[in-house]
Amino acid sequence: MKNSEPEKLVAVMSDSHDNIWNMRKALAVIKKRNAAIIIHCGDFVAPFMLKELEQAQIPVHGVFGNNDGERHLLTQFSLTTFSHITLHGRMAGEVELDGFKIGFAHEPVIADGLLYRKKYDMVCFGHSHTYTEERIGQTLLLNPGEIMGKDGRPGFALVNIVTGKCEHILI
């Protein structure tokens, strides 16, 4: 990257499925690169994953996936124990960072619905464990792959909201 290009990074991840070791690797990169925020597109699975995410000490916004069985405890911990974590429920969430609008979901069909609202600069989703990145009109549609490492090499994405560049980070 050229020195003249500013960085304002959003880390996007999904499908961590209790893999604290890969989560720790991802968070080390996120801290080193000074990401401003983390978006998690679901399937944390157990509440102890929130404790790992809290270690980043930056805002974390997430939605539930189809494997998040302890939704009550995940919600309780996000509301009472972890000050940096906001869970947006099962369907979809949205957040804005410096005027950059992000919509996120776990299921691809819900992400499609967000995409066609033409309201977001980026729409993120998970579920398939497969990294995909595509521009549809002015919107970046992004599946960051999986933190877990079940279906391939684990990784996540870093998106520079100033330049619009997306980087797939393998861990």
N, CA and C atoms as an extended XYZ file, in Angstrom:
513
Properties=species:S:1:pos:R:3:atomname:S:1:resname:S:1:resid:I:1 pbc="F F F"
N         0.837       -1.164        0.000 N   MET     1
C         0.000        0.000        0.000 CA  MET     1
C         0.887        1.234        0.000 C   MET     1
N         0.508        2.237       -0.769 N   LYS     2
C         1.243        3.491       -0.800 CA  LYS     2
C         1.059        4.235        0.508 C   LYS     2
N         2.079        4.963        0.905 N   ASN     3
C         1.990        5.722        2.152 CA  ASN     3
C         0.927        6.802        2.091 C   ASN     3
N         0.565        7.266        0.874 N   SER     4
C        -0.410        8.341        0.750 CA  SER     4
C        -1.847        7.856        0.927 C   SER     4
N        -2.059        6.550        0.883 N   GLU     5
C        -3.411        6.017        1.049 CA  GLU     5
C        -3.728        5.869        2.535 C   GLU     5
N        -4.751        6.572        3.001 N   PRO     6
C        -5.105        6.434        4.414 CA  PRO     6
C        -5.741        5.078        4.695 C   PRO     6
N        -5.653        4.650        5.938 N   GLU     7
C        -6.280        3.400        6.343 CA  GLU     7
C        -7.296        3.656        7.436 C   GLU     7
N        -8.474        3.157        7.235 N   LYS     8
C        -9.507        3.067        8.263 CA  LYS     8
C       -10.099        1.688        8.047 C   LYS     8
N        -9.668        0.735        8.875 N   LEU     9
C        -9.953       -0.669        8.615 CA  LEU     9
C       -11.110       -1.221        9.427 C   LEU     9
N       -11.922       -2.016        8.732 N   VAL    10
C       -12.982       -2.805        9.339 CA  VAL    10
C       -12.577       -4.270        9.176 C   VAL    10
N       -12.517       -4.993       10.280 N   ALA    11
C       -12.266       -6.436       10.225 CA  ALA    11
C       -13.614       -7.137       10.124 C   ALA    11
N       -13.731       -8.046        9.167 N   VAL    12
C       -14.973       -8.793        8.968 CA  VAL    12
C       -14.645      -10.275        9.081 C   VAL    12
N       -15.374      -10.958        9.957 N   MET    13
C       -15.140      -12.387       10.174 CA  MET    13
C       -16.461      -13.110       10.347 C   MET    13
N       -16.385      -14.433       10.280 N   SER    14
C       -17.581      -15.249       10.456 CA  SER    14
C       -17.181      -16.664       10.835 C   SER    14
N       -18.144      -17.398       11.311 N   ASP    15
C       -18.025      -18.840       11.510 CA  ASP    15
C       -16.778      -19.229       12.300 C   ASP    15
N       -16.670      -18.681       13.495 N   SER    16
C       -15.527      -19.009       14.353 CA  SER    16
C       -15.715      -20.354       15.051 C   SER    16
N       -16.944      -20.764       15.297 N   HIS    17
C       -17.265      -22.104       15.812 CA  HIS    17
C       -16.336      -22.562       16.943 C   HIS    17
N       -16.142      -21.705       17.924 N   ASP    18
C       -15.372      -22.055       19.132 CA  ASP    18
C       -13.875      -22.245       18.921 C   ASP    18
N       -13.339      -21.905       17.776 N   ASN    19
C       -11.903      -22.091       17.563 CA  ASN    19
C       -11.153      -20.891       18.147 C   ASN    19
N       -10.882      -20.975       19.457 N   ILE    20
C       -10.229      -19.848       20.132 CA  ILE    20
C        -8.810      -19.633       19.625 C   ILE    20
N        -8.161      -20.676       19.187 N   TRP    21
C        -6.776      -20.550       18.715 CA  TRP    21
C        -6.707      -19.730       17.437 C   TRP    21
N        -7.608      -20.012       16.489 N   ASN    22
C        -7.643      -19.215       15.260 CA  ASN    22
C        -8.165      -17.809       15.524 C   ASN    22
N        -9.101      -17.683       16.463 N   MET    23
C        -9.593      -16.351       16.812 CA  MET    23
C        -8.448      -15.508       17.366 C   MET    23
N        -7.631      -16.092       18.208 N   ARG    24
C        -6.499      -15.355       18.767 CA  ARG    24
C        -5.526      -14.923       17.681 C   ARG    24
N        -5.288      -15.783       16.697 N   LYS    25
C        -4.415      -15.420       15.569 CA  LYS    25
C        -5.017      -14.243       14.790 C   LYS    25
N        -6.321      -14.318       14.535 N   ALA    26
C        -6.991      -13.238       13.811 CA  ALA    26
C        -6.923      -11.933       14.593 C   ALA    26
N        -7.173      -12.001       15.889 N   LEU    27
C        -7.148      -10.787       16.719 CA  LEU    27
C        -5.755      -10.178       16.795 C   LEU    27
N        -4.726      -10.998       16.746 N   ALA    28
C        -3.355      -10.465       16.742 CA  ALA    28
C        -3.126       -9.613       15.497 C   ALA    28
N        -3.615      -10.087       14.346 N   VAL    29
C        -3.488       -9.320       13.106 CA  VAL    29
C        -4.329       -8.053       13.180 C   VAL    29
N        -5.538       -8.174       13.688 N   ILE    30
C        -6.453       -7.033       13.795 CA  ILE    30
C        -5.848       -5.945       14.675 C   ILE    30
N        -5.248       -6.331       15.788 N   LYS    31
C        -4.590       -5.355       16.674 CA  LYS    31
C        -3.390       -4.726       15.990 C   LYS    31
N        -2.571       -5.544       15.340 N   LYS    32
C        -1.360       -5.042       14.672 CA  LYS    32
C        -1.708       -4.040       13.571 C   LYS    32
N        -2.794       -4.311       12.864 N   ARG    33
C        -3.201       -3.440       11.751 CA  ARG    33
C        -4.087       -2.279       12.210 C   ARG    33
N        -4.401       -2.232       13.503 N   ASN    34
C        -5.197       -1.138       14.097 CA  ASN    34
C        -6.587       -0.988       13.479 C   ASN    34
N        -7.272       -2.099       13.298 N   ALA    35
C        -8.646       -2.029       12.800 CA  ALA    35
C        -9.498       -1.235       13.787 C   ALA    35
N       -10.472       -0.528       13.261 N   ALA    36
C       -11.327        0.323       14.089 CA  ALA    36
C       -12.512       -0.425       14.671 C   ALA    36
N       -12.920       -1.511       14.007 N   ILE    37
C       -14.145       -2.210       14.390 CA  ILE    37
C       -14.075       -3.638       13.847 C   ILE    37
N       -14.787       -4.542       14.498 N   ILE    38
C       -14.925       -5.926       14.024 CA  ILE    38
C       -16.396       -6.206       13.766 C   ILE    38
N       -16.677       -6.781       12.613 N   ILE    39
C       -18.011       -7.288       12.289 CA  ILE    39
C       -17.899       -8.812       12.301 C   ILE    39
N       -18.753       -9.475       13.082 N   HIS    40
C       -18.776      -10.945       13.115 CA  HIS    40
C       -20.129      -11.395       12.574 C   HIS    40
N       -20.094      -12.160       11.489 N   CYS    41
C       -21.308      -12.562       10.784 CA  CYS    41
C       -21.888      -13.892       11.265 C   CYS    41
N       -21.733      -14.182       12.538 N   GLY    42
C       -22.437      -15.304       13.138 CA  GLY    42
C       -21.679      -16.607       13.242 C   GLY    42
N       -22.247      -17.483       14.044 N   ASP    43
C       -21.695      -18.773       14.448 CA  ASP    43
C       -20.456      -18.607       15.331 C   ASP    43
N       -20.674      -17.862       16.412 N   PHE    44
C       -19.681      -17.819       17.489 CA  PHE    44
C       -19.650      -19.205       18.131 C   PHE    44
N       -20.818      -19.716       18.392 N   VAL    45
C       -21.222      -20.959       19.025 CA  VAL    45
C       -21.296      -20.786       20.537 C   VAL    45
N       -20.191      -20.802       21.270 N   ALA    46
C       -20.252      -20.718       22.733 CA  ALA    46
C       -19.960      -19.302       23.231 C   ALA    46
N       -20.534      -18.951       24.379 N   PRO    47
C       -20.317      -17.613       24.937 CA  PRO    47
C       -18.850      -17.266       25.222 C   PRO    47
N       -17.994      -18.262       25.449 N   PHE    48
C       -16.599      -17.926       25.739 CA  PHE    48
C       -15.893      -17.265       24.554 C   PHE    48
N       -16.456      -17.383       23.364 N   MET    49
C       -15.867      -16.702       22.203 CA  MET    49
C       -15.972      -15.190       22.334 C   MET    49
N       -16.996      -14.722       23.042 N   LEU    50
C       -17.121      -13.277       23.253 CA  LEU    50
C       -15.980      -12.753       24.111 C   LEU    50
N       -15.542      -13.569       25.069 N   LYS    51
C       -14.408      -13.174       25.904 CA  LYS    51
C       -13.163      -12.975       25.039 C   LYS    51
N       -12.975      -13.836       24.055 N   GLU    52
C       -11.847      -13.685       23.134 CA  GLU    52
C       -11.972      -12.390       22.339 C   GLU    52
N       -13.152      -12.135       21.797 N   LEU    53
C       -13.370      -10.930       20.998 CA  LEU    53
C       -13.220       -9.656       21.825 C   LEU    53
N       -13.610       -9.713       23.068 N   GLU    54
C       -13.499       -8.545       23.960 CA  GLU    54
C       -12.035       -8.112       24.100 C   GLU    54
N       -11.109       -9.057       23.961 N   GLN    55
C        -9.684       -8.752       24.119 CA  GLN    55
C        -9.178       -7.751       23.076 C   GLN    55
N        -9.884       -7.599       21.975 N   ALA    56
C        -9.468       -6.645       20.940 CA  ALA    56
C        -9.584       -5.204       21.436 C   ALA    56
N       -10.468       -4.979       22.397 N   GLN    57
C       -10.685       -3.651       22.978 CA  GLN    57
C       -11.129       -2.614       21.934 C   GLN    57
N       -11.847       -3.077       20.911 N   ILE    58
C       -12.481       -2.203       19.926 CA  ILE    58
C       -13.922       -2.675       19.773 C   ILE    58
N       -14.800       -1.836       19.201 N   PRO    59
C       -16.191       -2.269       19.032 CA  PRO    59
C       -16.312       -3.516       18.170 C   PRO    59
N       -17.124       -4.452       18.647 N   VAL    60
C       -17.439       -5.682       17.928 CA  VAL    60
C       -18.952       -5.709       17.744 C   VAL    60
N       -19.386       -5.875       16.496 N   HIS    61
C       -20.814       -5.981       16.188 CA  HIS    61
C       -21.041       -7.333       15.531 C   HIS    61
N       -22.038       -8.064       16.004 N   GLY    62
C       -22.282       -9.389       15.470 CA  GLY    62
C       -23.747       -9.731       15.376 C   GLY    62
N       -24.014      -10.789       14.638 N   VAL    63
C       -25.348      -11.378       14.540 CA  VAL    63
C       -25.222      -12.859       14.866 C   VAL    63
N       -26.324      -13.459       15.226 N   PHE    64
C       -26.337      -14.894       15.490 CA  PHE    64
C       -26.342      -15.670       14.179 C   PHE    64
N       -25.727      -16.839       14.215 N   GLY    65
C       -25.772      -17.761       13.091 CA  GLY    65
C       -26.641      -18.954       13.445 C   GLY    65
N       -26.691      -19.908       12.560 N   ASN    66
C       -27.542      -21.072       12.778 CA  ASN    66
C       -26.971      -22.044       13.810 C   ASN    66
N       -25.712      -21.889       14.224 N   ASN    67
C       -25.116      -22.779       15.220 CA  ASN    67
C       -24.930      -22.146       16.593 C   ASN    67
N       -25.449      -20.960       16.777 N   ASP    68
C       -25.328      -20.290       18.074 CA  ASP    68
C       -26.446      -20.759       19.000 C   ASP    68
N       -26.194      -21.873       19.697 N   GLY    69
C       -27.219      -22.480       20.534 CA  GLY    69
C       -27.454      -21.772       21.852 C   GLY    69
N       -26.470      -21.078       22.348 N   GLU    70
C       -26.579      -20.392       23.649 CA  GLU    70
C       -26.875      -18.911       23.456 C   GLU    70
N       -27.889      -18.614       22.684 N   ARG    71
C       -28.206      -17.203       22.381 CA  ARG    71
C       -28.518      -16.403       23.635 C   ARG    71
N       -29.174      -17.041       24.600 N   HIS    72
C       -29.490      -16.335       25.839 CA  HIS    72
C       -28.211      -15.881       26.543 C   HIS    72
N       -27.265      -16.801       26.735 N   LEU    73
C       -26.020      -16.423       27.421 CA  LEU    73
C       -25.165      -15.481       26.586 C   LEU    73
N       -25.106      -15.694       25.272 N   LEU    74
C       -24.377      -14.761       24.416 CA  LEU    74
C       -24.934      -13.347       24.580 C   LEU    74
N       -26.255      -13.235       24.551 N   THR    75
C       -26.899      -11.926       24.714 CA  THR    75
C       -26.641      -11.357       26.098 C   THR    75
N       -26.818      -12.188       27.125 N   GLN    76
C       -26.605      -11.718       28.498 CA  GLN    76
C       -25.179      -11.193       28.681 C   GLN    76
N       -24.192      -11.942       28.207 N   PHE    77
C       -22.799      -11.508       28.363 CA  PHE    77
C       -22.518      -10.236       27.574 C   PHE    77
N       -23.092      -10.117       26.391 N   SER    78
C       -22.846       -8.908       25.592 CA  SER    78
C       -23.473       -7.685       26.257 C   SER    78
N       -24.551       -7.879       26.995 N   LEU    79
C       -25.218       -6.757       27.653 CA  LEU    79
C       -24.647       -6.421       29.025 C   LEU    79
N       -24.023       -7.395       29.683 N   THR    80
C       -23.621       -7.165       31.068 CA  THR    80
C       -22.125       -7.259       31.332 C   THR    80
N       -21.418       -8.094       30.613 N   THR    81
C       -20.030       -8.398       30.949 CA  THR    81
C       -19.033       -7.749       29.999 C   THR    81
N       -19.355       -7.718       28.723 N   PHE    82
C       -18.396       -7.260       27.715 CA  PHE    82
C       -18.825       -5.921       27.140 C   PHE    82
N       -18.054       -4.899       27.425 N   SER    83
C       -18.444       -3.538       27.057 CA  SER    83
C       -18.229       -3.210       25.582 C   SER    83
N       -17.467       -3.998       24.851 N   HIS    84
C       -17.177       -3.683       23.452 CA  HIS    84
C       -18.041       -4.464       22.460 C   HIS    84
N       -18.905       -5.335       22.958 N   ILE    85
C       -19.632       -6.247       22.068 CA  ILE    85
C       -21.113       -5.904       22.014 C   ILE    85
N       -21.612       -5.776       20.772 N   THR    86
C       -23.032       -5.542       20.526 CA  THR    86
C       -23.543       -6.644       19.615 C   THR    86
N       -24.542       -7.378       20.083 N   LEU    87
C       -25.175       -8.409       19.253 CA  LEU    87
C       -26.494       -7.850       18.727 C   LEU    87
N       -26.713       -7.998       17.430 N   HIS    88
C       -27.855       -7.396       16.753 CA  HIS    88
C       -28.982       -8.388       16.503 C   HIS    88
N       -28.901       -9.579       17.080 N   GLY    89
C       -29.979      -10.541       16.925 CA  GLY    89
C       -29.710      -11.554       15.838 C   GLY    89
N       -30.770      -12.215       15.391 N   ARG    90
C       -30.660      -13.342       14.452 CA  ARG    90
C       -30.674      -12.920       12.988 C   ARG    90
N       -31.431      -11.915       12.663 N   MET    91
C       -31.644      -11.605       11.253 CA  MET    91
C       -30.502      -10.800       10.645 C   MET    91
N       -30.322       -9.574       11.093 N   ALA    92
C       -29.327       -8.702       10.463 CA  ALA    92
C       -28.996       -7.551       11.396 C   ALA    92
N       -27.844       -6.973       11.138 N   GLY    93
C       -27.426       -5.807       11.882 CA  GLY    93
C       -26.915       -4.751       10.926 C   GLY    93
N       -26.761       -3.570       11.456 N   GLU    94
C       -26.167       -2.504       10.665 CA  GLU    94
C       -25.392       -1.578       11.581 C   GLU    94
N       -24.339       -1.013       11.011 N   VAL    95
C       -23.495       -0.089       11.745 CA  VAL    95
C       -22.926        0.900       10.736 C   VAL    95
N       -22.602        2.092       11.227 N   GLU    96
C       -22.004        3.110       10.377 CA  GLU    96
C       -20.696        3.563       11.010 C   GLU    96
N       -19.668        3.683       10.186 N   LEU    97
C       -18.358        4.124       10.641 CA  LEU    97
C       -17.898        5.243        9.711 C   LEU    97
N       -17.814        6.443       10.239 N   ASP    98
C       -17.389        7.610        9.445 CA  ASP    98
C       -18.182        7.750        8.149 C   ASP    98
N       -19.483        7.535        8.228 N   GLY    99
C       -20.347        7.670        7.064 CA  GLY    99
C       -20.400        6.451        6.163 C   GLY    99
N       -19.607        5.410        6.449 N   PHE   100
C       -19.578        4.173        5.674 CA  PHE   100
C       -20.593        3.231        6.292 C   PHE   100
N       -21.624        2.875        5.536 N   LYS   101
C       -22.731        2.068        6.063 CA  LYS   101
C       -22.521        0.595        5.763 C   LYS   101
N       -22.631       -0.217        6.831 N   ILE   102
C       -22.398       -1.656        6.730 CA  ILE   102
C       -23.645       -2.400        7.208 C   ILE   102
N       -24.122       -3.311        6.375 N   GLY   103
C       -25.186       -4.225        6.763 CA  GLY   103
C       -24.584       -5.623        6.838 C   GLY   103
N       -25.045       -6.426        7.798 N   PHE   104
C       -24.451       -7.756        7.942 CA  PHE   104
C       -25.474       -8.758        8.447 C   PHE   104
N       -25.267      -10.003        8.040 N   ALA   105
C       -26.167      -11.102        8.381 CA  ALA   105
C       -25.349      -12.385        8.369 C   ALA   105
N       -25.948      -13.465        8.807 N   HIS   106
C       -25.288      -14.757        8.699 CA  HIS   106
C       -25.678      -15.436        7.392 C   HIS   106
N       -26.945      -15.486        7.121 N   GLU   107
C       -27.467      -16.215        5.966 CA  GLU   107
C       -27.351      -15.390        4.686 C   GLU   107
N       -26.907      -16.020        3.591 N   PRO   108
C       -26.781      -15.303        2.315 CA  PRO   108
C       -28.089      -14.693        1.822 C   PRO   108
N       -29.201      -15.372        2.026 N   VAL   109
C       -30.481      -14.851        1.537 CA  VAL   109
C       -30.844      -13.537        2.240 C   VAL   109
N       -30.484      -13.407        3.493 N   ILE   110
C       -30.751      -12.157        4.216 CA  ILE   110
C       -29.802      -11.065        3.724 C   ILE   110
N       -28.553      -11.439        3.455 N   ALA   111
C       -27.603      -10.477        2.891 CA  ALA   111
C       -28.101       -9.961        1.541 C   ALA   111
N       -28.693      -10.847        0.734 N   ASP   112
C       -29.255      -10.412       -0.551 CA  ASP   112
C       -30.331       -9.357       -0.345 C   ASP   112
N       -31.157       -9.560        0.663 N   GLY   113
C       -32.184       -8.574        0.966 CA  GLY   113
C       -31.587       -7.235        1.365 C   GLY   113
N       -30.521       -7.272        2.166 N   LEU   114
C       -29.841       -6.031        2.543 CA  LEU   114
C       -29.223       -5.359        1.324 C   LEU   114
N       -28.622       -6.156        0.474 N   LEU   115
C       -27.962       -5.639       -0.715 CA  LEU   115
C       -28.935       -4.880       -1.606 C   LEU   115
N       -30.089       -5.443       -1.826 N   TYR   116
C       -31.041       -4.845       -2.750 CA  TYR   116
C       -31.802       -3.666       -2.166 C   TYR   116
N       -31.545       -3.345       -0.918 N   ARG   117
C       -32.088       -2.106       -0.342 CA  ARG   117
C       -31.307       -0.896       -0.846 C   ARG   117
N       -30.088       -1.153       -1.367 N   LYS   118
C       -29.201       -0.111       -1.910 CA  LYS   118
C       -28.957        1.001       -0.890 C   LYS   118
N       -28.780        0.591        0.349 N   LYS   119
C       -28.598        1.516        1.463 CA  LYS   119
C       -27.167        1.450        2.003 C   LYS   119
N       -26.439        0.384        1.696 N   TYR   120
C       -25.156        0.104        2.338 CA  TYR   120
C       -23.981        0.226        1.373 C   TYR   120
N       -22.842        0.621        1.930 N   ASP   121
C       -21.588        0.615        1.182 CA  ASP   121
C       -21.004       -0.800        1.146 C   ASP   121
N       -21.303       -1.580        2.178 N   MET   122
C       -20.831       -2.956        2.257 CA  MET   122
C       -21.894       -3.812        2.933 C   MET   122
N       -22.102       -5.002        2.386 N   VAL   123
C       -22.979       -6.003        2.986 CA  VAL   123
C       -22.137       -7.260        3.188 C   VAL   123
N       -22.146       -7.782        4.418 N   CYS   124
C       -21.338       -8.949        4.782 CA  CYS   124
C       -22.250      -10.086        5.235 C   CYS   124
N       -21.789      -11.291        4.987 N   PHE   125
C       -22.528      -12.473        5.432 CA  PHE   125
C       -21.555      -13.620        5.623 C   PHE   125
N       -22.023      -14.705        6.206 N   GLY   126
C       -21.193      -15.873        6.461 CA  GLY   126
C       -21.869      -17.134        5.966 C   GLY   126
N       -21.898      -18.131        6.829 N   HIS   127
C       -22.618      -19.392        6.677 CA  HIS   127
C       -21.938      -20.412        5.763 C   HIS   127
N       -21.453      -20.037        4.595 N   SER   128
C       -20.908      -21.018        3.654 CA  SER   128
C       -19.446      -21.367        3.930 C   SER   128
N       -18.787      -20.597        4.791 N   HIS   129
C       -17.371      -20.803        5.130 CA  HIS   129
C       -16.445      -20.540        3.936 C   HIS   129
N       -16.944      -19.873        2.926 N   THR   130
C       -16.180      -19.649        1.697 CA  THR   130
C       -16.011      -18.157        1.439 C   THR   130
N       -14.761      -17.734        1.258 N   TYR   131
C       -14.482      -16.328        0.984 CA  TYR   131
C       -15.002      -15.948       -0.400 C   TYR   131
N       -15.797      -14.886       -0.443 N   THR   132
C       -16.237      -14.300       -1.711 CA  THR   132
C       -16.271      -12.794       -1.549 C   THR   132
N       -15.922      -12.127       -2.612 N   GLU   133
C       -15.896      -10.662       -2.629 CA  GLU   133
C       -16.376      -10.225       -4.003 C   GLU   133
N       -17.374       -9.351       -4.025 N   GLU   134
C       -17.960       -8.945       -5.292 CA  GLU   134
C       -18.519       -7.536       -5.159 C   GLU   134
N       -18.393       -6.755       -6.197 N   ARG   135
C       -19.007       -5.422       -6.243 CA  ARG   135
C       -20.315       -5.536       -7.016 C   ARG   135
N       -21.369       -5.064       -6.391 N   ILE   136
C       -22.660       -5.017       -7.060 CA  ILE   136
C       -23.107       -3.561       -6.977 C   ILE   136
N       -23.008       -2.889       -8.105 N   GLY   137
C       -23.236       -1.450       -8.109 CA  GLY   137
C       -22.148       -0.786       -7.280 C   GLY   137
N       -22.540        0.009       -6.325 N   GLN   138
C       -21.601        0.693       -5.441 CA  GLN   138
C       -21.327       -0.071       -4.151 C   GLN   138
N       -21.921       -1.251       -4.010 N   THR   139
C       -21.847       -2.002       -2.754 CA  THR   139
C       -20.877       -3.173       -2.851 C   THR   139
N       -20.042       -3.298       -1.826 N   LEU   140
C       -19.173       -4.468       -1.694 CA  LEU   140
C       -19.966       -5.557       -0.992 C   LEU   140
N       -20.118       -6.707       -1.633 N   LEU   141
C       -20.761       -7.877       -1.037 CA  LEU   141
C       -19.640       -8.824       -0.636 C   LEU   141
N       -19.573       -9.149        0.650 N   LEU   142
C       -18.408       -9.854        1.179 CA  LEU   142
C       -18.791      -10.991        2.108 C   LEU   142
N       -18.252      -12.168        1.821 N   ASN   143
C       -18.259      -13.274        2.770 CA  ASN   143
C       -16.802      -13.463        3.174 C   ASN   143
N       -16.462      -13.240        4.448 N   PRO   144
C       -15.061      -13.282        4.868 CA  PRO   144
C       -14.484      -14.682        5.026 C   PRO   144
N       -15.262      -15.701        4.717 N   GLY   145
C       -14.791      -17.064        4.927 CA  GLY   145
C       -14.999      -17.471        6.377 C   GLY   145
N       -14.111      -18.306        6.879 N   GLU   146
C       -14.301      -18.859        8.214 CA  GLU   146
C       -13.052      -18.680        9.074 C   GLU   146
N       -13.292      -18.417       10.336 N   ILE   147
C       -12.209      -18.432       11.327 CA  ILE   147
C       -11.918      -19.882       11.719 C   ILE   147
N       -12.934      -20.714       11.707 N   MET   148
C       -12.833      -22.083       12.209 CA  MET   148
C       -11.749      -22.914       11.528 C   MET   148
N       -11.715      -22.918       10.209 N   GLY   149
C       -10.762      -23.748        9.491 CA  GLY   149
C       -11.281      -25.132        9.139 C   GLY   149
N       -12.580      -25.320        9.119 N   LYS   150
C       -13.183      -26.618        8.812 CA  LYS   150
C       -13.116      -26.950        7.325 C   LYS   150
N       -13.472      -25.996        6.490 N   ASP   151
C       -13.597      -26.256        5.058 CA  ASP   151
C       -12.435      -25.726        4.224 C   ASP   151
N       -11.424      -25.245        4.864 N   GLY   152
C       -10.289      -24.678        4.142 CA  GLY   152
C        -9.418      -23.898        5.099 C   GLY   152
N        -8.528      -23.134        4.537 N   ARG   153
C        -7.626      -22.348        5.370 CA  ARG   153
C        -8.410      -21.237        6.054 C   ARG   153
N        -8.274      -21.094        7.369 N   PRO   154
C        -9.026      -20.073        8.089 CA  PRO   154
C        -8.552      -18.666        7.725 C   PRO   154
N        -9.492      -17.741        7.823 N   GLY   155
C        -9.150      -16.357        7.540 CA  GLY   155
C       -10.313      -15.421        7.782 C   GLY   155
N       -10.079      -14.165        7.443 N   PHE   156
C       -11.073      -13.109        7.596 CA  PHE   156
C       -10.712      -12.015        6.606 C   PHE   156
N       -11.417      -10.894        6.638 N   ALA   157
C       -11.153       -9.800        5.710 CA  ALA   157
C       -10.879       -8.511        6.467 C   ALA   157
N       -10.033       -7.696        5.885 N   LEU   158
C        -9.831       -6.321        6.337 CA  LEU   158
C       -10.259       -5.420        5.188 C   LEU   158
N       -11.172       -4.507        5.477 N   VAL   159
C       -11.695       -3.606        4.456 CA  VAL   159
C       -11.311       -2.187        4.833 C   VAL   159
N       -10.646       -1.502        3.903 N   ASN   160
C       -10.285       -0.104        4.101 CA  ASN   160
C       -11.458        0.734        3.606 C   ASN   160
N       -12.170        1.380        4.519 N   ILE   161
C       -13.369        2.117        4.127 CA  ILE   161
C       -13.043        3.428        3.427 C   ILE   161
N       -11.794        3.859        3.459 N   VAL   162
C       -11.393        5.081        2.756 CA  VAL   162
C       -11.116        4.782        1.284 C   VAL   162
N       -10.362        3.725        1.028 N   THR   163
C        -9.978        3.385       -0.353 CA  THR   163
C       -10.908        2.368       -0.997 C   THR   163
N       -11.694        1.645       -0.180 N   GLY   164
C       -12.580        0.607       -0.690 CA  GLY   164
C       -11.890       -0.712       -0.954 C   GLY   164
N       -10.610       -0.814       -0.634 N   LYS   165
C        -9.870       -2.051       -0.882 CA  LYS   165
C       -10.181       -3.089        0.188 C   LYS   165
N       -10.283       -4.341       -0.264 N   CYS   166
C       -10.572       -5.464        0.613 CA  CYS   166
C        -9.399       -6.431        0.538 C   CYS   166
N        -8.975       -6.902        1.700 N   GLU   167
C        -7.830       -7.808        1.782 CA  GLU   167
C        -8.254       -9.079        2.509 C   GLU   167
N        -8.028      -10.222        1.872 N   HIS   168
C        -8.328      -11.505        2.505 CA  HIS   168
C        -7.099      -11.902        3.305 C   HIS   168
N        -7.252      -12.048        4.610 N   ILE   169
C        -6.151      -12.384        5.507 CA  ILE   169
C        -6.274      -13.854        5.887 C   ILE   169
N        -5.299      -14.664        5.515 N   LEU   170
C        -5.271      -16.066        5.912 CA  LEU   170
C        -4.467      -16.201        7.184 C   LEU   170
N        -4.966      -17.016        8.103 N   ILE   171
C        -4.274      -17.179        9.395 CA  ILE   171
C        -3.826      -18.618        9.566 C   ILE   171
